Short mmCIF file of C-alpha atoms and ligand atoms in Angstrom, two decimals:
data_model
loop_
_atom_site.label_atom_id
_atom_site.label_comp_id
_atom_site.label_asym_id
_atom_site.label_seq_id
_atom_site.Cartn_x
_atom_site.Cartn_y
_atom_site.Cartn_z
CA UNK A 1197 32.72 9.04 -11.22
CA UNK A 1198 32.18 7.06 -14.41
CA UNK A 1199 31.82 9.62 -17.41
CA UNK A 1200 29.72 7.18 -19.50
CA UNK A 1201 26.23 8.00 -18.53
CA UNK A 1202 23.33 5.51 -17.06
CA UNK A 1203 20.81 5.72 -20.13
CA UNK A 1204 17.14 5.93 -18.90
CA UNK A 1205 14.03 5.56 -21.11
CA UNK A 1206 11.16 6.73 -19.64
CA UNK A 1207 7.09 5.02 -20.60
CA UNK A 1208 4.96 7.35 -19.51
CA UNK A 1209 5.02 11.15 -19.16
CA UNK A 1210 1.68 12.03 -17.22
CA UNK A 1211 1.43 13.13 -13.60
CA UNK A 1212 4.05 11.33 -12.24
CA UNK A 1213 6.15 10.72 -15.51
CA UNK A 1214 6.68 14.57 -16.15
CA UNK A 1215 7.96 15.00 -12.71
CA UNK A 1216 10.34 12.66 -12.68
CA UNK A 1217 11.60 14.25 -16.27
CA UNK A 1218 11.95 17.34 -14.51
CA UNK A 1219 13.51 16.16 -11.40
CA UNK A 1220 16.25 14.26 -13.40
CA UNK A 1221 16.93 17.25 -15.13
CA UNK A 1222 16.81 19.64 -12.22
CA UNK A 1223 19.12 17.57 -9.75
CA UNK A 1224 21.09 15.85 -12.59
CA UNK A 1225 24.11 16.84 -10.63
CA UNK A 1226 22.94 15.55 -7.49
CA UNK A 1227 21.61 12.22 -9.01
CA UNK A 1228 25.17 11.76 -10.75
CA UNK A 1229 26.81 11.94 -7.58
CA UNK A 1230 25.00 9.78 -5.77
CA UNK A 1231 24.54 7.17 -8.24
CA UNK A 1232 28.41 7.23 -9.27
CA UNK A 1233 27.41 8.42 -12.95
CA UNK A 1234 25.89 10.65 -14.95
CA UNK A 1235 22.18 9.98 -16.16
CA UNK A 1236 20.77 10.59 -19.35
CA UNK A 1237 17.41 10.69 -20.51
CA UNK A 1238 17.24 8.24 -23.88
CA UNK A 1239 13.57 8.66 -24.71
CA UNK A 1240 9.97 9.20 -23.53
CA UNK A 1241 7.08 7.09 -24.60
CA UNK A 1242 3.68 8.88 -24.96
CA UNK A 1243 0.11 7.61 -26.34
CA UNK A 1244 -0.21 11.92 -27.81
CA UNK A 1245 3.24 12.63 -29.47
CA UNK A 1246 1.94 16.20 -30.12
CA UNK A 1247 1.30 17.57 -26.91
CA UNK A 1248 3.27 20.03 -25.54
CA UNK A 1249 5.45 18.83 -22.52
CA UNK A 1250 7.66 21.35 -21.05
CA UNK A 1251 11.37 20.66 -20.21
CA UNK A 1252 11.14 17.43 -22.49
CA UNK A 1253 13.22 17.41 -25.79
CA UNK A 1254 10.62 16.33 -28.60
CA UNK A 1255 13.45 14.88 -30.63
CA UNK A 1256 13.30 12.28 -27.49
CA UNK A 1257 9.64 11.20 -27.59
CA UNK A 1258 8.07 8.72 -29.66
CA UNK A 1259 4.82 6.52 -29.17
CA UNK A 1260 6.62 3.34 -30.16
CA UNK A 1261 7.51 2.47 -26.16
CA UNK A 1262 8.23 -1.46 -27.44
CA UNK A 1263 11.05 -0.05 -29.87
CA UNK A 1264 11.89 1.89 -27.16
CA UNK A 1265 12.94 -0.87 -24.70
CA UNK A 1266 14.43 -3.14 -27.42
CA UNK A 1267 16.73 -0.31 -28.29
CA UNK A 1268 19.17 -2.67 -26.05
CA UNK A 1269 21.34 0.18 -24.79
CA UNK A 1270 19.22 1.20 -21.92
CA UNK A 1271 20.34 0.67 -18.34
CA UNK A 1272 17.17 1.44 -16.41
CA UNK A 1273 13.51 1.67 -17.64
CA UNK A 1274 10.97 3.79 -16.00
CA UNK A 1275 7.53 2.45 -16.20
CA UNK A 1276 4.92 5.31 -15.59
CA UNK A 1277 2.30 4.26 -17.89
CA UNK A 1278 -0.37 2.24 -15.27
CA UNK A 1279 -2.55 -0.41 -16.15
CA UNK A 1280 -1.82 -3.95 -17.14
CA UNK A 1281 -1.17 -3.57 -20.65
CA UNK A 1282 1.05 -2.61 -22.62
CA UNK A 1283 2.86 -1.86 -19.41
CA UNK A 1284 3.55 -5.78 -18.71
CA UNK A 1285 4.88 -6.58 -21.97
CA UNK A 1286 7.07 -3.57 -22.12
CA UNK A 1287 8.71 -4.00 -18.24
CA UNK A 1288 9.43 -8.06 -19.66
CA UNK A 1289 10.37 -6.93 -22.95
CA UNK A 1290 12.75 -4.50 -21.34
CA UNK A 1291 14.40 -6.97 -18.99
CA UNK A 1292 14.74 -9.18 -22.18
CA UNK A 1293 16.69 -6.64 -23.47
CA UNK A 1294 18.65 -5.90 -20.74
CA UNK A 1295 17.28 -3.05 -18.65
CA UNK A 1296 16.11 -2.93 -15.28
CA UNK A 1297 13.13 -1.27 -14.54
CA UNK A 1298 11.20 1.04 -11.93
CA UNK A 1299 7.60 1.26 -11.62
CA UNK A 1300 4.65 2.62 -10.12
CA UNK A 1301 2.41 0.25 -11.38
CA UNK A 1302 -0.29 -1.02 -8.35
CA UNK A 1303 -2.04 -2.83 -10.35
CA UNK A 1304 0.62 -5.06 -12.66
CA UNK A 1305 2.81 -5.64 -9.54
CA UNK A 1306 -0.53 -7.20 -7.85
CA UNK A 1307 -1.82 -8.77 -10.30
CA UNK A 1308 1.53 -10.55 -11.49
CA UNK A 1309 4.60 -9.18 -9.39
CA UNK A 1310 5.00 -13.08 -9.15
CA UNK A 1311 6.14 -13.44 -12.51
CA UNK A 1312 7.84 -10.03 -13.16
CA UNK A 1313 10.08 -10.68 -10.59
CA UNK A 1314 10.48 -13.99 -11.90
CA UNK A 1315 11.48 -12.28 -15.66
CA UNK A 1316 13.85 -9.97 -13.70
CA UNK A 1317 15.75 -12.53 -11.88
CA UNK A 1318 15.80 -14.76 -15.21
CA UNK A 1319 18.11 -12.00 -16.92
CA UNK A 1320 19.34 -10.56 -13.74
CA UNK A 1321 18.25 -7.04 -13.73
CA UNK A 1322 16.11 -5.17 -11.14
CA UNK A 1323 12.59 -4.48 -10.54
CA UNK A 1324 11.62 -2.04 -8.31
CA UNK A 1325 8.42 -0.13 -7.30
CA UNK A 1326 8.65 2.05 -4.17
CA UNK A 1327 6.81 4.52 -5.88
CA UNK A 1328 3.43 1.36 -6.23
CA UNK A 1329 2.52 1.78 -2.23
CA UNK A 1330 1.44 4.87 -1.49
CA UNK A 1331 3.05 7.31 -3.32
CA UNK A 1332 6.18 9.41 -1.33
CA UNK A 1333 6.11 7.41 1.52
CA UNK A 1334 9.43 4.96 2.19
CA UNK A 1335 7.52 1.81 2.97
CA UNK A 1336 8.69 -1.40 0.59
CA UNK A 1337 12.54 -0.34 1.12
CA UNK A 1338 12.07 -0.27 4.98
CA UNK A 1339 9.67 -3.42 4.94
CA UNK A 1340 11.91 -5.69 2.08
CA UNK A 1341 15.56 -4.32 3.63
CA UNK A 1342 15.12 -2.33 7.28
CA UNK A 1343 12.62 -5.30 8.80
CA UNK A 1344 14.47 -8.15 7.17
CA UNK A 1345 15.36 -9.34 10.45
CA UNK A 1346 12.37 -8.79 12.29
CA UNK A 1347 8.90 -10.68 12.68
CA UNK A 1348 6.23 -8.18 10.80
CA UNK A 1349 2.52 -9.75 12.52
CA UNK A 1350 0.19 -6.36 11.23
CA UNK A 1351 0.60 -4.10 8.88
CA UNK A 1352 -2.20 -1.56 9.18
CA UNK A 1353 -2.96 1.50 6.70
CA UNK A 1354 -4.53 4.23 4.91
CA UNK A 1355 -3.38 3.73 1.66
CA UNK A 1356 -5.86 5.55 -0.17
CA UNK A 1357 -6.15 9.25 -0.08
CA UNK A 1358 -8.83 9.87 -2.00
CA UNK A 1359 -10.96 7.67 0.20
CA UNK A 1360 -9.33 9.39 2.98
CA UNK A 1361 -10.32 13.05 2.29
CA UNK A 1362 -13.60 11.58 1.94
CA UNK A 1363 -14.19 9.67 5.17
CA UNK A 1364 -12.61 12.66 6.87
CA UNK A 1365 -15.02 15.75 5.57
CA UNK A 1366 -17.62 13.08 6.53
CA UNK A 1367 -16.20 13.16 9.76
CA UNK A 1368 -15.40 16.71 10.54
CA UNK A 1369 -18.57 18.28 8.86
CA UNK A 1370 -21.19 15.58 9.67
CA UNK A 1371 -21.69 15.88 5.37
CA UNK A 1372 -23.20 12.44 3.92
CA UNK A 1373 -20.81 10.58 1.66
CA UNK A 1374 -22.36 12.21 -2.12
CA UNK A 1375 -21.67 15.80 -0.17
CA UNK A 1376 -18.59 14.33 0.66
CA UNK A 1377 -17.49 12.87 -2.73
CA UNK A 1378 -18.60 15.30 -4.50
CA UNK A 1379 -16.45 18.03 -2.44
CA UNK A 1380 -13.06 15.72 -3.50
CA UNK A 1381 -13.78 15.50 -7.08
CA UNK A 1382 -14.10 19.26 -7.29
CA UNK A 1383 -10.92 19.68 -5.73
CA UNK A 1384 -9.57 17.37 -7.82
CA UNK A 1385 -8.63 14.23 -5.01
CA UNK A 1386 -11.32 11.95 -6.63
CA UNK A 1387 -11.45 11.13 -10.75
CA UNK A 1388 -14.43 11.62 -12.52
CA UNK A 1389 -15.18 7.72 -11.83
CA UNK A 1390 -13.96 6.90 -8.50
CA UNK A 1391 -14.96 3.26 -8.51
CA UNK A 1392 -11.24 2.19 -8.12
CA UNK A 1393 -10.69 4.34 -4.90
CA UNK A 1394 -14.00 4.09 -3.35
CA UNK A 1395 -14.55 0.69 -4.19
CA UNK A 1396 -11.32 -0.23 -2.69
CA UNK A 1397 -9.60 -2.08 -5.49
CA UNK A 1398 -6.88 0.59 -5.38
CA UNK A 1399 -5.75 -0.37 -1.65
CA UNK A 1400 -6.17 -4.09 -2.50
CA UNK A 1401 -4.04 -3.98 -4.97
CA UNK A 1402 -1.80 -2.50 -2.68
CA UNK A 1403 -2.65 -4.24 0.43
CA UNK A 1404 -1.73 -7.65 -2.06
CA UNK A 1405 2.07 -6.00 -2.49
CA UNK A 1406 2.58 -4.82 1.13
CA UNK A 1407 1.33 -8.34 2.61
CA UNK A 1408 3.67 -10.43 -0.21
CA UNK A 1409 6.24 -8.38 1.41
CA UNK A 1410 5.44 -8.37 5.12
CA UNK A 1411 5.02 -12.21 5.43
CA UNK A 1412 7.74 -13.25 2.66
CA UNK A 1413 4.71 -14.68 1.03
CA UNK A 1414 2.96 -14.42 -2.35
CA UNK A 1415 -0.20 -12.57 -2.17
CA UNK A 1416 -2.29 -11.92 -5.27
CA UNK A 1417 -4.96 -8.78 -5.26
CA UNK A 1418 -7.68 -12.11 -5.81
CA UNK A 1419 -6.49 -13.15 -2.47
CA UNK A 1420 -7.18 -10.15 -1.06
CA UNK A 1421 -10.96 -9.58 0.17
CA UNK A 1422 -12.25 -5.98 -0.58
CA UNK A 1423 -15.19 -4.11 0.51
CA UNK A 1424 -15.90 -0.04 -0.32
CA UNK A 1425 -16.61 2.74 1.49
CA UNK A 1426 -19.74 4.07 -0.88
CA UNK A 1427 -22.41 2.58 2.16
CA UNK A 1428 -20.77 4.63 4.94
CA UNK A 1429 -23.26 7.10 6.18
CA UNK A 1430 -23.24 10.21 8.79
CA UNK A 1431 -25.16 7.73 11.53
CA UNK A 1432 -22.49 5.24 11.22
CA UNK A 1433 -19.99 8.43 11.45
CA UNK A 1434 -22.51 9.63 14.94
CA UNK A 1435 -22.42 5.50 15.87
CA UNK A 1436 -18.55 5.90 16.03
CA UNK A 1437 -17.96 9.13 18.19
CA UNK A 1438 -19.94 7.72 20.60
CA UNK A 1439 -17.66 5.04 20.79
CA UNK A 1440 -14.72 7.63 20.69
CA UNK A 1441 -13.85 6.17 17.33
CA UNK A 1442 -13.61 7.18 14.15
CA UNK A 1443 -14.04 5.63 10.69
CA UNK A 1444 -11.12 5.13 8.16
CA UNK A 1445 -11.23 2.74 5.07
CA UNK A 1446 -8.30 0.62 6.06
CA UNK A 1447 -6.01 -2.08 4.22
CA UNK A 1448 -5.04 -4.91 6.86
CA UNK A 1449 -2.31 -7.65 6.23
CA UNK A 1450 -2.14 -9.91 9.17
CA UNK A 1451 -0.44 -12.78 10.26
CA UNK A 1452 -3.51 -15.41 11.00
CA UNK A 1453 -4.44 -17.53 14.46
CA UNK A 1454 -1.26 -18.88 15.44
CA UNK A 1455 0.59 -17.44 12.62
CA UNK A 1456 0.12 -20.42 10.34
CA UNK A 1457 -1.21 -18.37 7.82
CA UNK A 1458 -1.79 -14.87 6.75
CA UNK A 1459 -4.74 -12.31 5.21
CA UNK A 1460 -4.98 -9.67 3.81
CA UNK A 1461 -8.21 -7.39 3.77
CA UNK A 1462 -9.90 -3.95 2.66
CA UNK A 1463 -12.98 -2.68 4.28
CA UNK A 1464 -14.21 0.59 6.35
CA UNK A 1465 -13.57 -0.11 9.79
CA UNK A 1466 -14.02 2.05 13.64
CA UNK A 1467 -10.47 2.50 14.98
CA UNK A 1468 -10.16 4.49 18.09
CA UNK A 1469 -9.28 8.16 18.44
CA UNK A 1470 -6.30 7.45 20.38
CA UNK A 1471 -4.96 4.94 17.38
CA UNK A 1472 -2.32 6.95 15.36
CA UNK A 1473 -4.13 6.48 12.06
CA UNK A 1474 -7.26 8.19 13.38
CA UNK A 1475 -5.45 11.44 12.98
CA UNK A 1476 -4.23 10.86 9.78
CA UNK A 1477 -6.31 13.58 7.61
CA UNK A 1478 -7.35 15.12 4.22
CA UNK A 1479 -5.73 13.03 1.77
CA UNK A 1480 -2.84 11.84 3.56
CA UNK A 1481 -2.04 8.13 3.70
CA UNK A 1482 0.11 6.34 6.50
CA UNK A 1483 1.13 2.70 7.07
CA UNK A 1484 1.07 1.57 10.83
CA UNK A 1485 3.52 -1.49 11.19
CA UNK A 1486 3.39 -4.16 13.82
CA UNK A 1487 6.73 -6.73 14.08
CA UNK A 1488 7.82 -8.56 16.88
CA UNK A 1489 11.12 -6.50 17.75
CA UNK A 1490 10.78 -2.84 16.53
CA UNK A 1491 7.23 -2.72 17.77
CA UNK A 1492 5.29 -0.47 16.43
CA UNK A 1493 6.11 1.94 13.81
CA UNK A 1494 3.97 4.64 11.65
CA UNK A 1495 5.15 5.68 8.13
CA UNK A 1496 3.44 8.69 7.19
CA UNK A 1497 2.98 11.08 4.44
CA UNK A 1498 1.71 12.31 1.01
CA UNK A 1499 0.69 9.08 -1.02
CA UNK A 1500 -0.09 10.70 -4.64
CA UNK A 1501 0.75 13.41 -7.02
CA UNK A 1502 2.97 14.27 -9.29
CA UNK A 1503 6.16 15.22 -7.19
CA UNK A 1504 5.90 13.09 -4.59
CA UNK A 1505 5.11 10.26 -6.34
CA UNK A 1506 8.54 10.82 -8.74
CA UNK A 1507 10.57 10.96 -5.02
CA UNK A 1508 9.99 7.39 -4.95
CA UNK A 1509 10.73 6.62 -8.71
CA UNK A 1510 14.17 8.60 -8.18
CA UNK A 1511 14.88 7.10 -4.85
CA UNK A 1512 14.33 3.50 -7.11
CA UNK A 1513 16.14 4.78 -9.72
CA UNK A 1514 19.25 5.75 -7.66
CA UNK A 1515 19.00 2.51 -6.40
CA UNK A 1516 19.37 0.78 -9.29
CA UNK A 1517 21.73 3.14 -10.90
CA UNK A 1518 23.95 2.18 -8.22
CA UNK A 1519 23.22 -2.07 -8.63
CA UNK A 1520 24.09 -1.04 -12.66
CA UNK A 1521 27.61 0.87 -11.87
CA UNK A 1522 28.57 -1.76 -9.24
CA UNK A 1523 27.76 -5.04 -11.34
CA UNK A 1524 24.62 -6.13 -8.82
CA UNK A 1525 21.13 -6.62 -8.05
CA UNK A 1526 19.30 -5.59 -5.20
CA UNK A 1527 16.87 -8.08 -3.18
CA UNK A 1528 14.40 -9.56 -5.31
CA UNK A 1529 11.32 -11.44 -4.46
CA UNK A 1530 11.23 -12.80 -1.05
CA UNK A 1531 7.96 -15.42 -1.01
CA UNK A 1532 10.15 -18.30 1.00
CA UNK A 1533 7.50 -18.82 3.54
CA UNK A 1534 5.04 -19.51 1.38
CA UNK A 1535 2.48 -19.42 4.05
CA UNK A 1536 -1.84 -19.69 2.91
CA UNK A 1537 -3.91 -16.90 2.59
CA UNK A 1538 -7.12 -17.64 4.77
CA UNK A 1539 -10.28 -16.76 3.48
CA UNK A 1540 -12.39 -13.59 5.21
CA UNK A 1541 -14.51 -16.43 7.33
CA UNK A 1542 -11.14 -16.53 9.27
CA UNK A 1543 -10.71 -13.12 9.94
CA UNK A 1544 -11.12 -12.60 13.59
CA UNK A 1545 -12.24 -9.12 14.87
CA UNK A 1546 -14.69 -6.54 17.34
CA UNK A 1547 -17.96 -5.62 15.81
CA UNK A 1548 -20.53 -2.72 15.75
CA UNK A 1549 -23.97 -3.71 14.71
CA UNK A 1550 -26.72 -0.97 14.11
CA UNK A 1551 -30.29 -2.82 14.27
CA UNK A 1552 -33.47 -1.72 13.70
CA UNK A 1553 -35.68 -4.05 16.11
CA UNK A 1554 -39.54 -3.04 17.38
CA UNK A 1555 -39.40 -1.62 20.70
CA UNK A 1556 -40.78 -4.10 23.00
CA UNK A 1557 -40.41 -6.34 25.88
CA UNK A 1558 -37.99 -9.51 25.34
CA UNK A 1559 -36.36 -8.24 21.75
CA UNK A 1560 -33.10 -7.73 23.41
CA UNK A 1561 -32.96 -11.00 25.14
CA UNK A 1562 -33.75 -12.28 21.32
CA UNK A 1563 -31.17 -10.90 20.00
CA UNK A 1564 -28.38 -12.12 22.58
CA UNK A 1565 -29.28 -15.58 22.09
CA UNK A 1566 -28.68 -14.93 18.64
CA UNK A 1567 -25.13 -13.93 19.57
CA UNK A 1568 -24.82 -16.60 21.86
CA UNK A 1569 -25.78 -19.35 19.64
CA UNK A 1570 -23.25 -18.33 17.27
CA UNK A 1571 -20.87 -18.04 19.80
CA UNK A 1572 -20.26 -14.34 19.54
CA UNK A 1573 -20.13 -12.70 22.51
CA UNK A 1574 -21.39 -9.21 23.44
CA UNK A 1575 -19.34 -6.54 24.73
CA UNK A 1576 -22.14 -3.60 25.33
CA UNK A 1577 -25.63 -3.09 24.36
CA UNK A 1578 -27.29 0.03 23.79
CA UNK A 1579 -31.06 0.98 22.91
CA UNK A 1580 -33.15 3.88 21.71
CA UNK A 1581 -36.88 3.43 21.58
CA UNK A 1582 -39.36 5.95 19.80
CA UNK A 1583 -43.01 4.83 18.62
CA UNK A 1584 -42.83 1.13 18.77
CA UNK A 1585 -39.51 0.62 17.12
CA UNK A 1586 -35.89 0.75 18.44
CA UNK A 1587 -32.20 0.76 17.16
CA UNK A 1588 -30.08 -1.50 19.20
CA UNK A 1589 -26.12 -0.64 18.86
CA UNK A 1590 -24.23 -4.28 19.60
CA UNK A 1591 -20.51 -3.44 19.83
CA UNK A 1592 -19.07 -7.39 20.32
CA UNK A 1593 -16.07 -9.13 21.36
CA UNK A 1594 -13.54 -10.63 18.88
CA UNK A 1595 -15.28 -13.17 17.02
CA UNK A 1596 -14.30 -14.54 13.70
CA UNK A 1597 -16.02 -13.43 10.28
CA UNK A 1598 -17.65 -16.45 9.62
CA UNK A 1599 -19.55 -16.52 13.03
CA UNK A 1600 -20.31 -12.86 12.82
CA UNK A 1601 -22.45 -13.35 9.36
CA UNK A 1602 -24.17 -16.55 10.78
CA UNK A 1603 -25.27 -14.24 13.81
CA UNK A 1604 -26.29 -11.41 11.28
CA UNK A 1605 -28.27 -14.22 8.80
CA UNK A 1606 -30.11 -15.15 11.49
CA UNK A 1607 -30.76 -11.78 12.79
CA UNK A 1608 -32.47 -11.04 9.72
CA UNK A 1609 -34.73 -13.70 9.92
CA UNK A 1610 -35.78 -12.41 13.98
CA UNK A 1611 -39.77 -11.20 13.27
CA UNK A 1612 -38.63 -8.43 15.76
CA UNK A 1613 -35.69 -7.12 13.39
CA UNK A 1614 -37.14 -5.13 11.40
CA UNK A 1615 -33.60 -4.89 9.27
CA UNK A 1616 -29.81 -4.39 9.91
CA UNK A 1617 -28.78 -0.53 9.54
CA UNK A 1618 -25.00 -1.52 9.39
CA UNK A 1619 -22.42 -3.76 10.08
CA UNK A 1620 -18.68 -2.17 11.09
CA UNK A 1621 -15.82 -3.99 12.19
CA UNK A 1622 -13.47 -2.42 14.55
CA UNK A 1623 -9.83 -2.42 14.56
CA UNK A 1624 -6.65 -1.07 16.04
CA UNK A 1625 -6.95 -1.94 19.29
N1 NAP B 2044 -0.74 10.01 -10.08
C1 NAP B 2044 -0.37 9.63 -8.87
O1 NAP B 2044 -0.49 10.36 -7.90
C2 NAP B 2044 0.22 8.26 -8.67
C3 NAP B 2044 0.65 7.87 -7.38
C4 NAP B 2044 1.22 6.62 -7.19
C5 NAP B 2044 1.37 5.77 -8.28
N2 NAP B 2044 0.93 6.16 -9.51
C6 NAP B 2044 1.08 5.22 -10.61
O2 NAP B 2044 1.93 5.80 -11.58
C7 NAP B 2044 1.55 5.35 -12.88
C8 NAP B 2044 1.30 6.56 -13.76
O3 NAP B 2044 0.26 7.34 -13.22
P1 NAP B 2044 -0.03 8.81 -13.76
O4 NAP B 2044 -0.99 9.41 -12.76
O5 NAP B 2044 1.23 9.54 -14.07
O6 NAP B 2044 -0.83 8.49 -15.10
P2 NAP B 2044 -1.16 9.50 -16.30
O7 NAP B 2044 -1.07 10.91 -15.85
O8 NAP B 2044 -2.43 9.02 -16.90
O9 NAP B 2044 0.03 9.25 -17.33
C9 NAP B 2044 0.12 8.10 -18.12
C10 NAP B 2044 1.18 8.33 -19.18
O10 NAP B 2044 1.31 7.13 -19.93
C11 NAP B 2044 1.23 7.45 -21.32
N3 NAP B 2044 0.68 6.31 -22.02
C12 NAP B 2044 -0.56 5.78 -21.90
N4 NAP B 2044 -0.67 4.71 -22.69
C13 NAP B 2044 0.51 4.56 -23.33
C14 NAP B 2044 1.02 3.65 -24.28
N5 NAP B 2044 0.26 2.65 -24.76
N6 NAP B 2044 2.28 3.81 -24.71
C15 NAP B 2044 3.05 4.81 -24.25
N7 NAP B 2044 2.62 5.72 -23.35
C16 NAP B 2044 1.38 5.59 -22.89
C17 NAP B 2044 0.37 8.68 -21.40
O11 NAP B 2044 0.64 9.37 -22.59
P3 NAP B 2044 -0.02 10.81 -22.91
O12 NAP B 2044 0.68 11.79 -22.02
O13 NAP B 2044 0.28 11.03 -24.33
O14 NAP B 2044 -1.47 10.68 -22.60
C18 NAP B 2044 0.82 9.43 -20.15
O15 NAP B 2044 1.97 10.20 -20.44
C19 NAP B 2044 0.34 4.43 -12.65
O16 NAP B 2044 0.77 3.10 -12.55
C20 NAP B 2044 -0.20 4.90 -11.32
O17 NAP B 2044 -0.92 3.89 -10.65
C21 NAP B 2044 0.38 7.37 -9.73
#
C-alpha cells in the first residue's frame, strides 16, 4: 500500500457531508485497503464556522471552500454543498487545480453535467456523482459501466421519496394530499417548502441525468417535461383501485417511436398493482430498468439521508481513489448518440379520464366521437348517474400526448361536459 495518503477536501458538512466525515474516519482502515492508500481528510468547507460538528477537527474547517480547492495538493474533492452556486465554480476550480471531484449535486449535474464533464476531461481528472440519483441506491455505476453493452429502451422510477411517502399514506389511508403532506413534514420526509419534491423538479433533474446516461445522449432538466403531484386527490386514488392500480409520481426516460429519439418525463401516473414499483412504499425510491438483453431489472432502496446518501459518495470516492493511485480516469461522459429529445406531444401512452358530463341520453355517444375524431381510441367506459349529472371514467388505448389534449380541448367545449375532474396517464404495462 502506498504510505503517502490520498488528500480529500470536503465542501459541505450538512446531512450528507457529516456522514461521510464520519464514515472516512470510522472505516479509514477499510477505505485504505481498498483504495491502495491511506486517506486523509485536508479540510471542510462550511457557510457557519462556529457550529459544533462532532468527530470533525476545527483546526480543519474554514468557510473559504475556493482557497480550499486551489490549495493544489488535493487528490479528490467532495462536493456536498447543493445548489448551483458556488458549488459549480468550486467543482471547475478544483479540476483546474488538479483534483477530481465527487458530488451529490442533482441539480448542477442537470443543469450543466455537459460542461463539467467537459472541465474534467480538459485536465483529466474525474467527476463522479453516484450519490446525485437517488441517494444509496447503485444505479449510474450499473447504467454507465454494467449496461455498457446492452440496449437500455425504459428506464422507469420512483426517484423521489418524499413524494413517495406521500402518494402512499394517500393510498393506504384514503387521507387527501394536505392530510397527507402534512403527515411527511412532521416526520420530517418533506421540508418546510416542498415545492422542489412535490412539484417534481427534484426527479427531473434526475430523470435529465439517468436519461443522458441510458441513451448515451445529452439530456438537460429543460428537456425534461415535469408535472407535480399537488392535484392528486383521494377520487383519483378510488379511480385507480378500481382499475387495480395504484398511483406513483414517476420519472420516465424512454427511447421514442422507432427509437429515433428519446424523452424524458415527470408526472403522476396509474401503474398496475402487479408492476414492481407499485409496492415500492413509505419513502423508498426504486429504478425499474428496461434494455434489450438483461430485460428487466429493479434497483431498489433508501434514496436520501444522511448515511445512505455518504454510501454512494464513498463508493465514488473509492473509485476515484483508485483512478488517482493507478494513474487513470474512469468513463467520462458518454453522449455519442446524440439522439433528439421529443417534445411531450410525442409521448405515446394509456389514459384515465374522470368527466363530469349531465346524465342524459346520447352524452356518451358525444363523447366517443370526440375520441374518435382525434383518433384516440377507447378501451372501457364507465358511468355513474345521480340527479341529472354523471361522471364518465374513459380509460383509453395508447394514443400520443398531443392527440390526447386535442380530445380533452374539445371535451371542454361539449355543452354536456360540465368539466374534466382529472386527467391520469397510465404506465408500466
Ligand atoms: N440530504 C439527502 O438526503 C441527500 C440525498 C441525495 C443527495 N443529496 C445532495 O447532497 C448535497 C448536500 O445535501 P445536504 O442535505 O447534506 O445539504 P445540507 O444539510 O444543507 O448541507 C449543506 C452544507 O453545505 C454548506 N454550505 C452551504 N453553502 C456553502 C458555501 N457557500 N460554502 C461552503 N459551504 C457551504 C453548509 O454549511 P453549514 O453546515 O455551515 O450550514 C452545509 O454544511 C445536495 O446536492 C443534495 O442535493 C442530499
Amino acid at each position: 500500500m502506498r504510505t503517502r495518503p490520498l488528500k480529500v477536501a470536503l465542501l459541505g458538512c450538512g446531512v450528507v457531508g457529516s456522514e461521510v466525515a464520519r464514515i472516512m474516519t470510522t472505516h479509514a482502515d477499510d477505505l485504505a485497503a481498498r483504495i491502495g492508500a491511506p486517506v486523509e481528510l485536508a479540510g471542510v468547507a462550511v457557510r457557519r464556522p462556529d457550529k459544533v460538528r462532532e468527530g470533525i477537527d476545527p483546526a480543519l474547517v474554514t468557510t473559504d471552500a475556493t482557497a480550499l480547492v486551489k490549495r493544489g495538493d488535493l487528490d479528490i474533492v467532495v462536493e456536498v454543498i447543493g445548489g448551483i452556486e458556488p458549488a459549480r465554480t468550486l467543482i471547475t476550480t478544483a479540476f483546474e487545480h488538479g483534483a477530481s471531484v465527487v458530488s451529490a449535486n442533482k441539480a448542477l449535474l442537470a443543469q450543466d453535467g455537459a460542461a463539467l464533464h467537459a472541465a474534467a476531461d480538459e485536465h483529466g481528472k474525474d467527476l463522479y456523482y453516484e450519490a446525485a440519483v437517488a441517494g444509496a441506491i447503485p444505479l449510474i455505476r450499473p447504467l454507465r459501466e454494467s449496461l455498457a453493452g446492452d440496449k437500455v429502451n425504459r428506464v422507469l422510477g420512483i426517484v423521489n421519496g418524499t413524494t413517495n411517502f406521500i402518494l402512499d399514506k394517500m393510498d393506504t389511508t384514503g387521507a387527501g394530499y394536505q392530510e397527507a403532506l402534512d403527515e411527511a413534514t412532521a416526520l420530517g420526509y418533506a421540508e418546510a417548502d416542498p415545492t422542489a419534491d412535490v412539484e417534481g423538479f427534484d426527479a427531473a433533474a434526475k430523470a435529465a441525468i439517468l436519461a443522458g446516461i441510458a441513451f448515451h445522449t445529452r439530456v438537460r432538466l429543460d428537456d425534461v417535461y415535469r408535472e407535480g403531484m399537488s392535484e392528486v386527490t383521494a377520487a383519483d386514488f378510488a379511480s385507480a383501485k378500481e382499475m387495480g392500480c395504484t398511483i406513483k409520481l414517476l420519472a420516465i426516460c424512454e427511447r421514442a417511436g422507432d427509437g429515433a429519439s428519446v424523452t424524458a418525463r415527470v408526472h403522476p401516473a396509474m401503474i398496475p398493482l402487479s408492476h414492481p414499483l407499485a409496492s415500492v412504499r413509505g419513502a423508498y425510491n426504486a429504478v425499474f430498468v428496461e434494455s434489450d438483453a438483461s430485460g428487466q431489472l429493479m434497483f431498489y432502496g433508501p434514496g436520501a439521508g444522511g448515511a445512505p446518501t455518504a454510501s454512494a459518495v464513498l463508493g465514488d470516492l473509492v473509485a476515484v481513489g483508485r483512478n488517482r493511485i493507478s494513474g487513470t480516469t474512469g468513463p467520462g461522459e458518454s453522449a455519442y448518440a446524440a439522439l433528439p429529445v421529443s417534445s411531450m406531444g410525442e409521448v405515446v401512452t394509456r389514459y384515465h379520464i374522470s368527466l363530469d358530463v349531465a346524465d342524459k341520453p346520447g352524452v356518451l355517444a358525444q363523447v366517443a366521437t370526440v375520441f374518435a375524431e382525434h383518433g384516440v381510441s377507447i378501451d372501457t367506459v364507465r358511468q355513474q348517474g345521480k340527479d341529472g349529472e354523471a361522471s364518465l371514467v374513459v380509460v383509453t388505448h395508447r394514443a400520443s400526448d398531443a392527440a390526447l389534449g386535442g380530445t380533452v380541448e374539445a371535451l371542454r367545449n361539449l355543452d354536456t361536459v360540465r368539466g374534466v375532474a382529472s386527467i391520469m396517464r397510465v404506465e408500466g404495462e
